[in-house]
PDB file of C-alpha atoms in Angstrom:
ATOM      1  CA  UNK A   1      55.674 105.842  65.029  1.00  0.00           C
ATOM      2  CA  UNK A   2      57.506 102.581  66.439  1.00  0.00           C
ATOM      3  CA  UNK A   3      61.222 102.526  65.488  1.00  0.00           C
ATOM      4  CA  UNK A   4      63.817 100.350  66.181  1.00  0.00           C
ATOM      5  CA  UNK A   5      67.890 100.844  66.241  1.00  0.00           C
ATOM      6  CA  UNK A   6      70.607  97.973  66.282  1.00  0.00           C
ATOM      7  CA  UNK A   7      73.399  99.999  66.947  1.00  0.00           C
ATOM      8  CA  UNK A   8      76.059  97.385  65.857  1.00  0.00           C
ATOM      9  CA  UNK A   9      76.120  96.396  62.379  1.00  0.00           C
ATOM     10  CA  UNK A  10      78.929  93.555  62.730  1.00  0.00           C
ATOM     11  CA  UNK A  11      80.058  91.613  65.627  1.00  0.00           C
ATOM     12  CA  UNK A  12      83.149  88.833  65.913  1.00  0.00           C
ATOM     13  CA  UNK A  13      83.173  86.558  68.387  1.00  0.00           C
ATOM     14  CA  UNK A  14      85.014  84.053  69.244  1.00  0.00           C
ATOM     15  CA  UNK A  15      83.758  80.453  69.475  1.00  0.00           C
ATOM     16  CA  UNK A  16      83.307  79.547  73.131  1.00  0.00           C
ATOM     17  CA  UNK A  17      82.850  83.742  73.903  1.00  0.00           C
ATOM     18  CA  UNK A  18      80.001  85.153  75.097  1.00  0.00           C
ATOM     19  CA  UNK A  19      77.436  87.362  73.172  1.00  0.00           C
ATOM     20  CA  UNK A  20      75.725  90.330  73.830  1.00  0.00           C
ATOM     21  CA  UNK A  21      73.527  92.027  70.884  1.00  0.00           C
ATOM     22  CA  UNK A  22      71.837  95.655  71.407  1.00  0.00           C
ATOM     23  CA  UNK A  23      68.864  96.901  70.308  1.00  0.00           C
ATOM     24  CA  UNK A  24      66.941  99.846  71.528  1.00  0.00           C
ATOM     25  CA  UNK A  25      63.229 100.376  70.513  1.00  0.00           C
ATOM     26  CA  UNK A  26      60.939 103.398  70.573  1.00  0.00           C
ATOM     27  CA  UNK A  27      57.530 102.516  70.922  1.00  0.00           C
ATOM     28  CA  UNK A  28      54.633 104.538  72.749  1.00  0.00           C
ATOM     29  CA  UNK A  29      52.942 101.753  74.712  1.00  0.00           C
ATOM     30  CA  UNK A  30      54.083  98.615  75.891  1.00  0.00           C
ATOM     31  CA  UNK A  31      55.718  97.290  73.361  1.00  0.00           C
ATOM     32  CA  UNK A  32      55.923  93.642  71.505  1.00  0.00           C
ATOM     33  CA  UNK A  33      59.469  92.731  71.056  1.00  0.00           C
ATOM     34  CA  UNK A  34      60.902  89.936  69.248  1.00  0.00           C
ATOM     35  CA  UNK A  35      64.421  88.439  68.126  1.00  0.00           C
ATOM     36  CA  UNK A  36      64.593  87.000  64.823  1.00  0.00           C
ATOM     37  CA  UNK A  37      67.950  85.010  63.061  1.00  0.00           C
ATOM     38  CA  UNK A  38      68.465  84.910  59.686  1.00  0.00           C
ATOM     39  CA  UNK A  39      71.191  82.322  58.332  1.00  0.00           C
ATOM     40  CA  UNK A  40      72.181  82.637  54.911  1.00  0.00           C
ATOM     41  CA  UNK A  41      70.018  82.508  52.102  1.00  0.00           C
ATOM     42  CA  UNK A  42      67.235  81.299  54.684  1.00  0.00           C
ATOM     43  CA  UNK A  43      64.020  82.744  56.104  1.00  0.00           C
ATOM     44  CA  UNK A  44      63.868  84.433  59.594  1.00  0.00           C
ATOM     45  CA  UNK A  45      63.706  82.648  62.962  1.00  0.00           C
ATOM     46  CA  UNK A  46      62.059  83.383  65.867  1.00  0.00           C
ATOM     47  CA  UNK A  47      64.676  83.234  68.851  1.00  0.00           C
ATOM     48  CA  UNK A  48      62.476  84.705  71.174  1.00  0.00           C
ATOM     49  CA  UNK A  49      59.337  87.090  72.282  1.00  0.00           C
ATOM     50  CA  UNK A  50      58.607  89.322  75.209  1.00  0.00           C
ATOM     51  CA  UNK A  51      54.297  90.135  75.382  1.00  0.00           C
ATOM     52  CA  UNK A  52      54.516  91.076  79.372  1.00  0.00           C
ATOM     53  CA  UNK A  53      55.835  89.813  82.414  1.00  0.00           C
ATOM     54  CA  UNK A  54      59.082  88.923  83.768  1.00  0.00           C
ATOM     55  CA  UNK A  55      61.442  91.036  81.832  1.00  0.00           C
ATOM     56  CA  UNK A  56      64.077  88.129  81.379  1.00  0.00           C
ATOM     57  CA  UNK A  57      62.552  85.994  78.468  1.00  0.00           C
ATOM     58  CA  UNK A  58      64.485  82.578  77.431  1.00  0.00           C
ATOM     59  CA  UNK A  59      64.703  81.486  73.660  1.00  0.00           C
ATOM     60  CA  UNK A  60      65.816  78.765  71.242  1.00  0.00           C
ATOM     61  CA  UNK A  61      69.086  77.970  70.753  1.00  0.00           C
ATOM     62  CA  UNK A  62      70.616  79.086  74.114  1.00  0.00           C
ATOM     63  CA  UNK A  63      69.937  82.707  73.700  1.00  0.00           C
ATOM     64  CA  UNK A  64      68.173  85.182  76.360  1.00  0.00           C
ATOM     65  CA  UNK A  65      67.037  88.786  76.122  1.00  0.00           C
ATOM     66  CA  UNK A  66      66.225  91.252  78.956  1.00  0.00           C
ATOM     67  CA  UNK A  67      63.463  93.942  78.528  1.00  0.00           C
ATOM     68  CA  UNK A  68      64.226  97.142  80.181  1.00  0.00           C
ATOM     69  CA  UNK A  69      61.810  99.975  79.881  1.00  0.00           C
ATOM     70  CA  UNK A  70      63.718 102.463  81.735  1.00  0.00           C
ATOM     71  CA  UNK A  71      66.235 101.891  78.902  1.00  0.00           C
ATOM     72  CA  UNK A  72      63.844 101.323  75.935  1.00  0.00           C
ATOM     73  CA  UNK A  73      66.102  98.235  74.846  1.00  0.00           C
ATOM     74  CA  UNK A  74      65.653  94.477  74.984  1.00  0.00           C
ATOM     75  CA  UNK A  75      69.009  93.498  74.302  1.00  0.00           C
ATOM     76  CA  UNK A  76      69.900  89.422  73.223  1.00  0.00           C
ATOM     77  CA  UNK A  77      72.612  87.677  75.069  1.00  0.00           C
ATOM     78  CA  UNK A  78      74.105  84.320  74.636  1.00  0.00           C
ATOM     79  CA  UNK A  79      76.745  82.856  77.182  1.00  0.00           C
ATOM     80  CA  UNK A  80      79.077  80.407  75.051  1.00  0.00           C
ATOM     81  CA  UNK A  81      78.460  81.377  71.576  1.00  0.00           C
ATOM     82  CA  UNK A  82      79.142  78.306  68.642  1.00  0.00           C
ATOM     83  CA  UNK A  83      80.425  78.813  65.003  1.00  0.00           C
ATOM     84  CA  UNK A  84      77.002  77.770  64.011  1.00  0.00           C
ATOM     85  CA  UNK A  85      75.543  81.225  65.405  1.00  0.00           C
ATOM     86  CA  UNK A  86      77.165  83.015  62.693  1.00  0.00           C
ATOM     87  CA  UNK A  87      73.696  84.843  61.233  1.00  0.00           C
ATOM     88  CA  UNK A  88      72.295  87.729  60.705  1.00  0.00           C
ATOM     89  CA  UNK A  89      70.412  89.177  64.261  1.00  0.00           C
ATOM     90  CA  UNK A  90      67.038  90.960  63.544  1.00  0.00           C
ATOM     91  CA  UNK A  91      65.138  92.874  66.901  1.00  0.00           C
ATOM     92  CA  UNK A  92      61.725  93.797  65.638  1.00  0.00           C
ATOM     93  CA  UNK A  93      59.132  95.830  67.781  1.00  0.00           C
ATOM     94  CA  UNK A  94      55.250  95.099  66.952  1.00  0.00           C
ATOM     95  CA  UNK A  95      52.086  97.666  67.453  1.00  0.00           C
ATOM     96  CA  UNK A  96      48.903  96.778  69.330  1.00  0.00           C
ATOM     97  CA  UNK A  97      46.802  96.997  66.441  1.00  0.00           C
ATOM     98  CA  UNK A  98      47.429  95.099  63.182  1.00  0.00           C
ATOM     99  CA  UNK A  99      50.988  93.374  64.494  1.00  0.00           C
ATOM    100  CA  UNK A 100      52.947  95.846  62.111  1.00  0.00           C
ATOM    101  CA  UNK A 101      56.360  94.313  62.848  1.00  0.00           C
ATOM    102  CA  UNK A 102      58.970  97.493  62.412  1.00  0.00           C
ATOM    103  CA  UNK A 103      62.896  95.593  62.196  1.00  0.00           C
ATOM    104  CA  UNK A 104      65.959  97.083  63.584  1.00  0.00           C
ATOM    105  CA  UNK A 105      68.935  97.110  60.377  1.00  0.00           C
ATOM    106  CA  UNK A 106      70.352  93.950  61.468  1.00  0.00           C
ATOM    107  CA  UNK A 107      73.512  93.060  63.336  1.00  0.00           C
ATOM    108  CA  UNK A 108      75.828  90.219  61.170  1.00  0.00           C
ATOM    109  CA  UNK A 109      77.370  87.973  63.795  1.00  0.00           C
ATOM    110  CA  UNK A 110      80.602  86.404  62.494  1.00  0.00           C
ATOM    111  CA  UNK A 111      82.524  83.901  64.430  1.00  0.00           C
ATOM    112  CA  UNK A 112      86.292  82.915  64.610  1.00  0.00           C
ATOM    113  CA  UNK A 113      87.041  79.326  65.297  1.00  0.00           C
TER     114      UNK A 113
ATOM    115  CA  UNK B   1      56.186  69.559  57.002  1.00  0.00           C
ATOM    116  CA  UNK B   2      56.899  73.017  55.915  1.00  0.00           C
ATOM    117  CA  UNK B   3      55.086  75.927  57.883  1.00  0.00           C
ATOM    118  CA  UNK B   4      55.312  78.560  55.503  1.00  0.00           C
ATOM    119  CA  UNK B   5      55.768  77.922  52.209  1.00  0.00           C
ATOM    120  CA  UNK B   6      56.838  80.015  49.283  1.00  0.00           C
ATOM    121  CA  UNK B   7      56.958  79.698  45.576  1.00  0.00           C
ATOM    122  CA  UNK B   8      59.231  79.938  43.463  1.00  0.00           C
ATOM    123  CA  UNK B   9      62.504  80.614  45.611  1.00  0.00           C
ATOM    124  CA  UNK B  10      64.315  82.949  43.203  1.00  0.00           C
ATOM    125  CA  UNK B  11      62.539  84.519  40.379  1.00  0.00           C
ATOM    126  CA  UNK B  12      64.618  86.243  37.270  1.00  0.00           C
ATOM    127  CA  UNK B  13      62.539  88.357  35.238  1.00  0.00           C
ATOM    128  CA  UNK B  14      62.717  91.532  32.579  1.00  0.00           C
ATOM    129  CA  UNK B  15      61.942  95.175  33.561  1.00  0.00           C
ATOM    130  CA  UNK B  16      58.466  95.850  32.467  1.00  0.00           C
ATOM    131  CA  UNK B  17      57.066  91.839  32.951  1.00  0.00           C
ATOM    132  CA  UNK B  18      54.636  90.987  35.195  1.00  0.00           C
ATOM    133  CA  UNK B  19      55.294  88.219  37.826  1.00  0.00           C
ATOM    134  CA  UNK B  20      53.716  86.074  41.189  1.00  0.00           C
ATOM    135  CA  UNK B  21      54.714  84.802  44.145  1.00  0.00           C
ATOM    136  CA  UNK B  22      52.820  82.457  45.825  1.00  0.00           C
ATOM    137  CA  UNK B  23      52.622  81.624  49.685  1.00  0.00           C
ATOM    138  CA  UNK B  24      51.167  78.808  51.352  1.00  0.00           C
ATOM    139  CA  UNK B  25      50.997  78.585  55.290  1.00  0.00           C
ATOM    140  CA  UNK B  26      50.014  74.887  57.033  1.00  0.00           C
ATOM    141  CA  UNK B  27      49.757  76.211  60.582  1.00  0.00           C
ATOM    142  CA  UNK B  28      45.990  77.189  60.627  1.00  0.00           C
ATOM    143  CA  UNK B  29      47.078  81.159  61.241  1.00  0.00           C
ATOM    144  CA  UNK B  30      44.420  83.741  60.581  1.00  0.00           C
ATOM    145  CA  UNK B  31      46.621  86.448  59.309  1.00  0.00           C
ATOM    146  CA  UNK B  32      49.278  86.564  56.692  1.00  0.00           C
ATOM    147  CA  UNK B  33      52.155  89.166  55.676  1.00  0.00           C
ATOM    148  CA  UNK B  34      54.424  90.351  52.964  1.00  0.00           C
ATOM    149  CA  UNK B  35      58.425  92.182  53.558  1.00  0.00           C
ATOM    150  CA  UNK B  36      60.391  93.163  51.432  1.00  0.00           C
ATOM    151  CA  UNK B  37      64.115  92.549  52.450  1.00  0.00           C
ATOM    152  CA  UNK B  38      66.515  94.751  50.484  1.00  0.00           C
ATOM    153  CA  UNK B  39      70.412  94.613  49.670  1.00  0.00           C
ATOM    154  CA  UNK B  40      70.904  96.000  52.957  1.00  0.00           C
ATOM    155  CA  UNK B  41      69.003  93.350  54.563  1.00  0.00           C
ATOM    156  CA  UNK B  42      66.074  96.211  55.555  1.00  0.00           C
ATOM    157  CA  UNK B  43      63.118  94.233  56.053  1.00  0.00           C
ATOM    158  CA  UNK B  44      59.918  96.465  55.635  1.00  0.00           C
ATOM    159  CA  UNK B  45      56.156  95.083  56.083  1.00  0.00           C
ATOM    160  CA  UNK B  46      54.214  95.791  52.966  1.00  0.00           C
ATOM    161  CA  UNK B  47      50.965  94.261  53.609  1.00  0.00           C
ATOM    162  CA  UNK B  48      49.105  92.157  55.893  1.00  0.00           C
ATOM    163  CA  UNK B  49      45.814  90.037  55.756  1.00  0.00           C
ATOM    164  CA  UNK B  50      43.530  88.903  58.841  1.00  0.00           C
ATOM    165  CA  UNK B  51      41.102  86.172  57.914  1.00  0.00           C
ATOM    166  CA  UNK B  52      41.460  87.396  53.661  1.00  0.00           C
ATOM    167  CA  UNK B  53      41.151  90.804  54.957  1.00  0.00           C
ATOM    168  CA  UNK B  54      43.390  93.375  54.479  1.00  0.00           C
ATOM    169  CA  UNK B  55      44.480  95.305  57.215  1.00  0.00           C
ATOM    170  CA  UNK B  56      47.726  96.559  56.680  1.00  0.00           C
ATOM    171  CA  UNK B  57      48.727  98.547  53.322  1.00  0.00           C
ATOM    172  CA  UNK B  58      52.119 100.163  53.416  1.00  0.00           C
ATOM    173  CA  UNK B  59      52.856 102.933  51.034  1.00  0.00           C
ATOM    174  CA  UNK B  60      53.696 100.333  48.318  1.00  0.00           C
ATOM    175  CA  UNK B  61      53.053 101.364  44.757  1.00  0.00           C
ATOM    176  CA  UNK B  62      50.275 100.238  43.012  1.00  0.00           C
ATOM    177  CA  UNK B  63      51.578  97.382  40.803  1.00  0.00           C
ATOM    178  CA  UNK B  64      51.939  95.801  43.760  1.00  0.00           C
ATOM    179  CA  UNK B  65      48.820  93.801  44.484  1.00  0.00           C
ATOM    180  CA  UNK B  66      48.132  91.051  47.060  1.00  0.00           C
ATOM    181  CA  UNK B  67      45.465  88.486  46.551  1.00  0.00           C
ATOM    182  CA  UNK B  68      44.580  86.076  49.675  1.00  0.00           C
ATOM    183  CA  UNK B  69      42.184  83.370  48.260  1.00  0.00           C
ATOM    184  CA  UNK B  70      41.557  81.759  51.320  1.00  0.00           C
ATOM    185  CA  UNK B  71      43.012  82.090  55.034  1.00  0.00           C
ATOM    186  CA  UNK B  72      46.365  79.717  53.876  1.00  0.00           C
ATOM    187  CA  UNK B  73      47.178  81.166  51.042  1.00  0.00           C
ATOM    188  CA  UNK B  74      48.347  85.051  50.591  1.00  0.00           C
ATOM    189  CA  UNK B  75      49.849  85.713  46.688  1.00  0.00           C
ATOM    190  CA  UNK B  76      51.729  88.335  45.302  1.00  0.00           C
ATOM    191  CA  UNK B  77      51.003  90.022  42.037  1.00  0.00           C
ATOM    192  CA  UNK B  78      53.887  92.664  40.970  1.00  0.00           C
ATOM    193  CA  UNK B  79      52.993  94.255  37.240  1.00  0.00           C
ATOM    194  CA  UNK B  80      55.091  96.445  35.391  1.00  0.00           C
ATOM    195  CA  UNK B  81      58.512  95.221  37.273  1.00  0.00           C
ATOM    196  CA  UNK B  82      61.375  97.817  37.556  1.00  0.00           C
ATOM    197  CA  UNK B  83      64.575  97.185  38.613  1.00  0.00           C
ATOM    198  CA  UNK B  84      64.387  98.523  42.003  1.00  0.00           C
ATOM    199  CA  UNK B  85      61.876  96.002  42.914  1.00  0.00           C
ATOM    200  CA  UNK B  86      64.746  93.454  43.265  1.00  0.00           C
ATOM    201  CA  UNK B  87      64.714  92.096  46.385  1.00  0.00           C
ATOM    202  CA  UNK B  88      63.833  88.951  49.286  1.00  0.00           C
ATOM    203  CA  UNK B  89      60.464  88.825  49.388  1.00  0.00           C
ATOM    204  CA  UNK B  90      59.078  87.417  52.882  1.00  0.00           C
ATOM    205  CA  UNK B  91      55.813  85.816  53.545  1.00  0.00           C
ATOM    206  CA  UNK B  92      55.246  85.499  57.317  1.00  0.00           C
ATOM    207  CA  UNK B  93      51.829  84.142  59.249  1.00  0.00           C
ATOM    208  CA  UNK B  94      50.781  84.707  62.894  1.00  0.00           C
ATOM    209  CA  UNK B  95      47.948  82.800  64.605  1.00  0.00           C
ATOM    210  CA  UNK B  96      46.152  86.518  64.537  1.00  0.00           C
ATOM    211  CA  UNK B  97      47.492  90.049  64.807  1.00  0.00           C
ATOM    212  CA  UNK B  98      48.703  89.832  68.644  1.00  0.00           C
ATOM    213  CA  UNK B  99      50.828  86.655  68.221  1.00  0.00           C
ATOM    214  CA  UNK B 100      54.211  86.115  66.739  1.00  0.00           C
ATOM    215  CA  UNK B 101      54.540  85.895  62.818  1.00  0.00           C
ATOM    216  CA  UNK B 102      56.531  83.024  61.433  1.00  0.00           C
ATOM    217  CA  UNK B 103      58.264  83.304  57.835  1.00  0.00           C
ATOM    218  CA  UNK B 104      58.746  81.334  54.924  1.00  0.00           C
ATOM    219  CA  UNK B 105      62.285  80.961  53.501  1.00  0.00           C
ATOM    220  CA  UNK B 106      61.824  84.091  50.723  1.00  0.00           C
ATOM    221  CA  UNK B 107      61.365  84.368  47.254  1.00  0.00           C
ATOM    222  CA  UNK B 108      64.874  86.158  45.607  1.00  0.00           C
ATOM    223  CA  UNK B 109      63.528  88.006  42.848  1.00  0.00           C
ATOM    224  CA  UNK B 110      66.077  89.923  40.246  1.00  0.00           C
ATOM    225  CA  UNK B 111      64.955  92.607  37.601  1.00  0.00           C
ATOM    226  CA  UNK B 112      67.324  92.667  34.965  1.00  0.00           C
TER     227      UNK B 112
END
């Protein structure tokens, strides 16, 4: 079964900082892997996707994410972060067959002027 | 020009009513999904249609029932509400299974 693990449930950052979020995925094929942001009281975003290819994918909003299967992790990075990033950060792992998105628990991003 | 549409955006209800939620995509997608996002923000897939299909059926209980009309359109039917079935309810569409899935902005439902 796919799984997925956010290790950090809050971050603060300060505006201007950069931003690194984690996630680390267990999947048994090659996986579909996917950032999502959720601002409050709104639906979820897609920031990003990696299907195949090169492992460095670029997203919306400034943000990048690096698949590394020797690591089982495709963590999201971000290098000047701005207040309006404050969100809730979703990394989300699909099967093959049927899409059957499986979300990491989140990681709340606040941050200080 | 909303993508995903949902309706209504918070719902207030009894324990024991029965209740909808309707979803509405405008992207031409073949396949549609419900989550259900708890107070801890969990998000958990529930079901999923492909062309008014269903191909994905999470161990939801039975008063949960989807109903997909047509291709844009993937409803909700909850009967007998409790009050753990408070929650965000998501509906998402992708253009099929291997593609991306885009969400509508949630439908806060409380059981009182």
């Amino acid at each position: 079964a796919q799984s997925v693990t956010q290790p950090d449930i809050h971050i603060t950052v300060s505006e201007g900082a950069s931003l690194e979020l984690r996630c680390n995925y267990s999947y048994g094929a090659t996986p579909y892997l996917f950032w999502y942001v959720q601002s409050p009281g709104q639906g979820l975003q897609l920031l990003l996707k990696y299907f195949s290819g090169d492992t460095l994918v670029q997203g919306i909003k400034g943000f990048e994410a690096e698949f590394k299967r020797s690591q089982s992790s495709f963590n999201l990075r971000k290098p000047s972060v701005h207040w309006s990033d404050a969100a809730e950060y979703f990394c989300a792992v699909g099967a093959a067959a049927g899409n059957k998105l499986t979300f990491g628990g989140g990681t709340r991003v606040l941050v200080k002027p | 020009d909303t993508a995903v549409s949902q309706t209504p955006k918070y719902l207030v209800t009894q324990m024991g009513n029965d209740k909808s939620i309707k979803c509405e995509q405008n992207l031409g997608h073949d396949t549609m999904y419900w989550y259900k996002q708890d107070s801890k923000k969990f998000l958990k897939i529930m079901f999923s249609y492909n062309n008014k299909e269903l191909i994905i059926n999470e161990t939801v209980p039975n008063r949960f029932s989807p109903k997909s009309p047509d291709k844009a359109h993937l409803n909700l039917h909850i009967n007998s509400l409790e009050l753990g079935d408070s929650a965000v309810y998501f509906c998402a569409s992708s253009p099929d299974y291997r593609y991306e899935q885009y969400f509508g902005p949630g439908t806060r439902l409380t059981v009182t």
